[in-house]
Coordinates of C-alpha atoms in Angstrom, one line a residue:
M1 CA 107.4 56.2 91.5
N2 CA 111.0 57.5 91.3
P3 CA 113.5 54.6 91.2
I4 CA 116.4 54.6 93.6
D5 CA 119.9 54.4 92.2
W6 CA 122.3 52.7 94.7
P7 CA 125.8 53.5 93.6
E8 CA 127.1 51.6 96.7
P9 CA 125.4 48.3 97.4
A10 CA 126.7 48.4 101.0
R11 CA 124.7 51.7 101.5
Q12 CA 121.6 50.0 100.2
T13 CA 122.0 47.2 102.7
I14 CA 122.6 49.5 105.7
L15 CA 119.6 51.7 104.9
L16 CA 117.1 48.8 104.2
D17 CA 118.2 46.9 107.3
W18 CA 117.5 50.0 109.4
L19 CA 114.2 50.7 107.7
N20 CA 112.9 47.2 108.1
A21 CA 113.8 47.2 111.8
L22 CA 111.7 50.3 112.2
A23 CA 108.8 49.2 110.0
E24 CA 106.5 47.7 112.6
A25 CA 106.9 50.4 115.3
Q26 CA 106.6 53.2 112.8
G27 CA 103.9 51.6 110.7
L28 CA 106.0 51.8 107.5
R29 CA 105.8 49.9 104.2
P30 CA 109.4 49.5 103.2
E31 CA 108.5 48.1 99.8
T32 CA 107.2 51.6 98.8
L33 CA 110.5 53.3 99.3
R34 CA 111.3 55.7 96.5
L35 CA 113.4 58.8 95.8
A36 CA 111.9 62.0 97.0
H37 CA 114.7 64.3 95.9
A38 CA 118.4 64.8 95.9
D39 CA 120.2 68.1 96.5
A40 CA 123.5 69.6 95.7
S41 CA 125.2 67.9 98.7
T42 CA 125.9 64.3 99.4
R43 CA 122.5 64.0 101.1
R44 CA 119.4 62.6 99.5
Y45 CA 115.8 62.1 100.6
L46 CA 113.6 59.1 100.2
R47 CA 109.9 58.8 100.8
V48 CA 108.2 55.7 102.3
D49 CA 104.5 55.1 102.8
R50 CA 102.8 54.3 106.1
Q51 CA 100.2 51.7 106.8
G52 CA 96.8 53.3 106.6
G53 CA 98.0 56.4 104.6
G54 CA 100.5 59.2 104.8
S55 CA 104.2 58.9 104.4
R56 CA 107.6 59.6 106.1
I57 CA 110.9 60.9 104.8
V58 CA 114.2 59.1 105.1
M59 CA 117.3 61.3 105.1
D60 CA 120.3 59.4 103.7
A61 CA 123.4 61.3 104.8
P62 CA 126.5 59.0 104.7
P63 CA 128.4 59.7 108.0
Q64 CA 131.8 59.9 106.2
H65 CA 130.6 63.3 104.9
G66 CA 129.8 64.6 108.4
S67 CA 127.4 64.1 111.3
M68 CA 123.8 65.2 111.0
R69 CA 123.7 66.1 114.7
A70 CA 123.4 69.7 113.7
F71 CA 120.3 69.0 111.7
V72 CA 118.7 67.6 114.9
D73 CA 119.9 70.4 117.1
V74 CA 119.0 73.3 114.8
G75 CA 115.7 71.7 114.0
A76 CA 114.8 71.7 117.7
Q77 CA 115.7 75.4 117.9
L78 CA 113.5 76.2 114.9
A79 CA 110.6 74.2 116.3
A80 CA 111.0 76.0 119.7
C81 CA 110.5 79.3 117.7
G82 CA 107.2 77.9 116.5
L83 CA 108.4 77.1 113.0
H84 CA 107.3 74.2 110.9
V85 CA 110.2 71.8 110.5
P86 CA 110.4 68.0 110.0
E87 CA 110.0 66.0 113.3
V88 CA 112.8 63.6 113.9
L89 CA 111.2 60.2 114.5
D90 CA 114.4 58.1 114.6
F91 CA 118.1 59.1 114.3
A92 CA 120.8 56.5 113.6
E93 CA 123.7 58.9 113.9
D94 CA 126.4 56.3 113.4
R95 CA 124.8 55.3 110.0
G96 CA 123.8 58.8 108.9
L97 CA 120.1 57.9 108.7
L98 CA 117.1 59.9 109.9
L99 CA 113.4 59.2 109.8
L100 CA 111.4 62.4 109.5
S101 CA 107.8 63.6 109.2
D102 CA 106.9 64.5 105.7
L103 CA 106.2 68.2 104.9
G104 CA 104.6 67.4 101.6
E105 CA 105.5 67.5 97.9
Q106 CA 105.1 71.1 96.9
P107 CA 108.3 73.2 97.2
Y108 CA 108.0 76.9 97.2
L109 CA 110.0 77.1 94.0
Q110 CA 107.4 75.0 92.1
A111 CA 104.5 77.0 93.6
L112 CA 106.1 80.4 92.9
Q113 CA 106.8 79.5 89.3
Q114 CA 103.1 78.9 88.8
A115 CA 101.6 81.5 91.2
S116 CA 99.7 84.6 90.5
A117 CA 101.1 87.8 91.8
G118 CA 98.8 87.8 94.8
E119 CA 99.6 84.2 95.7
A120 CA 103.4 84.8 95.3
D121 CA 103.0 87.8 97.6
R122 CA 101.2 85.6 100.2
L123 CA 103.8 82.9 100.1
M124 CA 106.7 85.3 100.3
R125 CA 105.1 87.2 103.3
D126 CA 104.8 83.9 105.1
A127 CA 108.5 83.2 104.5
I128 CA 109.4 86.6 105.8
G129 CA 107.4 86.1 108.9
A130 CA 109.1 82.8 109.5
L131 CA 112.5 84.4 109.0
I132 CA 111.7 87.1 111.6
R133 CA 110.7 84.4 114.2
W134 CA 113.9 82.5 113.6
Q135 CA 116.1 85.5 113.9
G136 CA 114.3 86.8 116.9
G137 CA 113.8 83.6 118.8
G138 CA 116.8 81.4 117.9
D139 CA 119.9 81.2 120.1
A140 CA 122.8 82.4 118.0
S141 CA 125.3 81.7 120.7
R142 CA 124.8 77.9 120.1
L143 CA 125.7 78.2 116.4
P144 CA 129.0 78.3 114.6
V145 CA 130.3 81.8 113.9
Y146 CA 130.2 83.1 110.3
D147 CA 133.5 85.0 110.7
E148 CA 136.0 86.4 108.3
A149 CA 137.7 83.1 107.7
F150 CA 134.4 81.5 106.9
I151 CA 133.4 84.2 104.5
R152 CA 136.7 84.1 102.7
R153 CA 136.6 80.3 102.4
E154 CA 133.3 80.6 100.6
L155 CA 134.6 83.3 98.3
Q156 CA 137.6 81.1 97.4
I157 CA 135.2 78.5 95.9
F158 CA 134.5 81.1 93.2
V159 CA 138.2 81.5 92.4
D160 CA 139.0 77.8 92.4
W161 CA 136.0 76.4 90.5
C162 CA 134.5 79.2 88.5
V163 CA 137.5 81.3 87.6
G164 CA 140.0 78.5 87.5
R165 CA 138.1 75.4 86.4
E166 CA 135.1 76.7 84.4
F167 CA 136.9 79.5 82.6
G168 CA 140.5 78.3 82.8
R169 CA 141.8 81.7 84.0
Q170 CA 144.7 82.5 86.3
W171 CA 144.6 86.1 87.6
N172 CA 147.7 88.3 87.3
E173 CA 149.0 90.4 90.2
T174 CA 146.7 93.3 89.4
Q175 CA 143.6 91.2 89.1
Q176 CA 144.5 89.4 92.4
A177 CA 144.7 92.8 94.0
W178 CA 141.2 93.7 92.7
W179 CA 139.9 90.5 94.1
E180 CA 141.5 91.1 97.5
K181 CA 139.8 94.6 97.6
T182 CA 136.5 93.0 96.8
C183 CA 136.8 90.3 99.5
A184 CA 137.9 92.9 102.1
A185 CA 134.9 95.1 101.3
L186 CA 132.4 92.2 101.5
V187 CA 133.9 91.0 104.8
R188 CA 133.7 94.4 106.3
S189 CA 130.0 94.9 105.3
M190 CA 128.9 91.5 106.5
L191 CA 130.7 91.7 109.9
A192 CA 129.4 95.2 110.5
Q193 CA 125.8 93.9 110.5
P194 CA 123.8 92.7 113.5
Q195 CA 124.7 89.1 114.0
V196 CA 121.7 86.7 114.3
P197 CA 120.8 83.0 113.8
M198 CA 121.3 82.5 110.0
H199 CA 119.8 79.6 108.1
R200 CA 122.5 80.1 105.4
D201 CA 120.3 78.6 102.6
F202 CA 117.0 80.3 103.1
M203 CA 115.9 79.9 99.5
V204 CA 112.7 78.7 97.9
R205 CA 114.0 75.2 97.2
N206 CA 114.3 74.7 101.0
L207 CA 110.8 75.9 101.8
M208 CA 107.7 73.8 101.4
V209 CA 104.1 75.0 100.9
C210 CA 102.1 73.7 103.9
P211 CA 98.5 74.3 105.1
A212 CA 98.2 77.5 107.2
E213 CA 97.1 75.5 110.2
A214 CA 100.3 73.4 110.1
G215 CA 102.4 76.5 109.8
N216 CA 103.5 77.7 106.4
P217 CA 106.2 77.5 105.2
G218 CA 107.8 74.2 106.1
I219 CA 111.6 74.7 106.4
L220 CA 114.2 72.3 105.3
D221 CA 118.0 71.9 104.9
F222 CA 118.9 74.0 108.0
Q223 CA 121.8 71.9 109.3
D224 CA 124.4 74.5 108.2
A225 CA 122.9 77.3 110.3
V226 CA 125.4 79.8 111.7
R227 CA 125.6 83.1 113.6
G228 CA 125.9 85.6 110.9
P229 CA 124.8 88.9 109.2
I230 CA 121.1 89.7 109.5
A231 CA 120.6 90.6 105.8
Y232 CA 122.0 87.3 104.4
D233 CA 118.9 85.1 104.7
M234 CA 116.7 87.8 103.2
A235 CA 119.1 88.2 100.3
S236 CA 118.9 84.4 99.8
L237 CA 115.1 84.6 99.7
L238 CA 114.9 87.6 97.3
R239 CA 117.7 86.8 94.9
D240 CA 117.4 83.1 94.5
A241 CA 119.6 80.9 92.4
F242 CA 116.6 79.4 90.6
I243 CA 114.0 82.1 90.3
S244 CA 114.2 85.9 90.0
W245 CA 112.0 88.9 90.6
D246 CA 111.9 92.5 89.3
E247 CA 113.5 94.9 91.7
E248 CA 110.2 96.6 92.5
R249 CA 109.0 93.4 94.1
E250 CA 112.3 92.8 95.8
L251 CA 112.1 96.2 97.4
D252 CA 108.5 95.8 98.5
W253 CA 109.4 92.5 100.3
A254 CA 112.6 93.9 101.7
I255 CA 110.8 96.9 103.2
R256 CA 108.1 94.6 104.7
Y257 CA 110.9 92.6 106.3
W258 CA 112.8 95.7 107.5
E259 CA 109.6 97.1 109.1
Q260 CA 109.0 93.8 110.9
A261 CA 112.6 93.5 112.0
R262 CA 112.5 96.9 113.5
K263 CA 109.3 96.1 115.4
A264 CA 110.9 92.9 116.7
G265 CA 114.0 94.8 118.0
L266 CA 116.4 93.1 115.6
L267 CA 117.8 96.4 114.3
A268 CA 118.0 98.3 117.6
E269 CA 121.0 100.5 118.2
H270 CA 122.2 100.0 114.6
E271 CA 122.0 102.3 111.6
F272 CA 119.7 99.9 109.9
G273 CA 117.0 100.7 112.4
E274 CA 116.6 104.2 110.9
D275 CA 118.0 103.8 107.4
F276 CA 116.4 101.3 105.0
G277 CA 118.9 102.4 102.4
A278 CA 121.8 101.2 104.6
F279 CA 120.0 97.9 105.1
W280 CA 119.3 97.5 101.4
R281 CA 123.0 98.0 100.6
A282 CA 124.0 95.5 103.1
L283 CA 121.5 93.0 101.7
E284 CA 122.8 93.5 98.2
W285 CA 126.4 93.0 99.3
A286 CA 125.6 89.9 101.3
G287 CA 123.7 88.6 98.3
L288 CA 126.8 89.3 96.1
Q289 CA 129.0 87.2 98.4
R290 CA 126.5 84.4 98.3
H291 CA 126.2 84.5 94.5
L292 CA 129.9 84.4 94.0
K293 CA 130.1 81.4 96.3
I294 CA 127.2 79.7 94.4
L295 CA 128.9 80.3 91.1
G296 CA 131.8 78.4 92.4
I297 CA 129.6 75.6 93.9
F298 CA 127.6 75.1 90.7
C299 CA 130.8 74.9 88.7
R300 CA 132.2 72.4 91.2
L301 CA 129.0 70.3 90.9
K302 CA 129.5 70.3 87.1
H303 CA 133.2 69.4 87.0
R304 CA 133.8 67.4 90.1
D305 CA 130.4 65.8 91.0
G306 CA 128.9 65.1 87.5
K307 CA 125.9 67.3 88.0
P308 CA 126.0 69.6 85.0
A309 CA 122.4 70.8 85.2
Y310 CA 123.3 73.3 87.9
A311 CA 125.5 75.2 85.5
E312 CA 122.3 76.2 83.5
D313 CA 121.7 78.8 86.2
L314 CA 125.2 80.4 85.9
P315 CA 123.9 83.3 83.7
R316 CA 121.3 84.2 86.4
L317 CA 124.0 84.3 89.1
F318 CA 126.4 86.4 86.9
A319 CA 123.6 88.8 86.2
Y320 CA 123.0 89.3 89.9
A321 CA 126.7 89.8 90.6
I322 CA 127.1 92.3 87.7
K323 CA 124.0 94.2 88.8
V324 CA 125.4 94.8 92.3
S325 CA 129.0 95.3 91.4
T326 CA 128.2 98.1 88.8
R327 CA 125.9 99.8 91.3
Y328 CA 128.6 100.6 94.0
I329 CA 131.9 102.3 93.2
E330 CA 133.7 100.3 95.9
L331 CA 133.0 97.2 93.9
S332 CA 134.3 98.4 90.6
P333 CA 137.4 96.1 90.9
L334 CA 135.0 93.1 90.9
T335 CA 133.2 94.5 87.8
R336 CA 136.4 94.3 85.9
L337 CA 137.0 90.7 87.0
L338 CA 133.4 89.7 86.0
E339 CA 133.7 91.5 82.7
D340 CA 136.8 89.5 82.0
L341 CA 134.8 86.3 82.4
Q342 CA 131.4 87.3 81.1
G343 CA 131.7 90.8 79.6
H344 CA 128.6 90.5 77.4
L345 CA 126.4 90.4 80.5
T346 CA 127.2 94.0 81.4
Q347 CA 125.6 95.0 78.1
T348 CA 122.8 92.5 77.6
G349 CA 121.8 91.9 81.2
F350 CA 119.6 89.0 82.1
S351 CA 115.9 88.4 81.5
L352 CA 114.5 87.9 85.0
R353 CA 111.9 85.2 86.0

């Protein structure tokens, strides 16, 4: 049983008082409460057993870090699309506490690391099917807009925490101009895509392996959903921060997604509908923006939040970024900036998987 660390005694009291008050109605056994997992944010997840078997999940999301109302609202949208998400059984919004149904204990990441080629293909196809249902059935008009300002704010995390804090660099005027050209190119590419409901973190750590009859995959961590570029979530799935694939498999899954998206009408009246190459380029560029952001986030977790383990995946993220920036002439300014930070990666590459 994973012990619970309570850095703030007051938080422990708030959570346990709430849980004990729910115990009888929900059939809970509060004495079994233990850590399920923590993530890169201020949220964490606890598991508690039920009388007679089974378990529930407690989401502990201190309200000073933001309301979890979006989790409830977006979860309802996903469920309306026929997707498998945790059911909200109780929501104490003022205390930042939710009681949720439990989607199990096997994340996609763990399953894929151990899977045969055939099993990995089955799991990824399930994930692609779920993504198509979300993009085609969700109401993007009810979500925040992933606009130019939003994209640039995310890119600035790379500058502040990876370039500045991790490597101690301060760009000169020429380098700053290279960065601005990169940002402008990425913004143009992302805003030119069809805009759809976007999970924004559709990666294998946020997918759970569930029985087919329940609806595989289970989907988590969707509270930051936005209206944004159609290729972004697929880029998140294919080029994950914690597991990598050879490009042949990336292309196979991307083509399967593209064919399904065309059939679903998601690419109608856009060049992507007739040109997979254009879609693939957009996917690579959206993935690049994401990887630059995550490089900054992982460095921030290391330096600000005392979570150095995330920095172990920095080489994977640099390898993704170098791979894309060296493939497109428009991104050559970024290649120069990345070489300045991690020049050896342009020669040695990165061993995938």
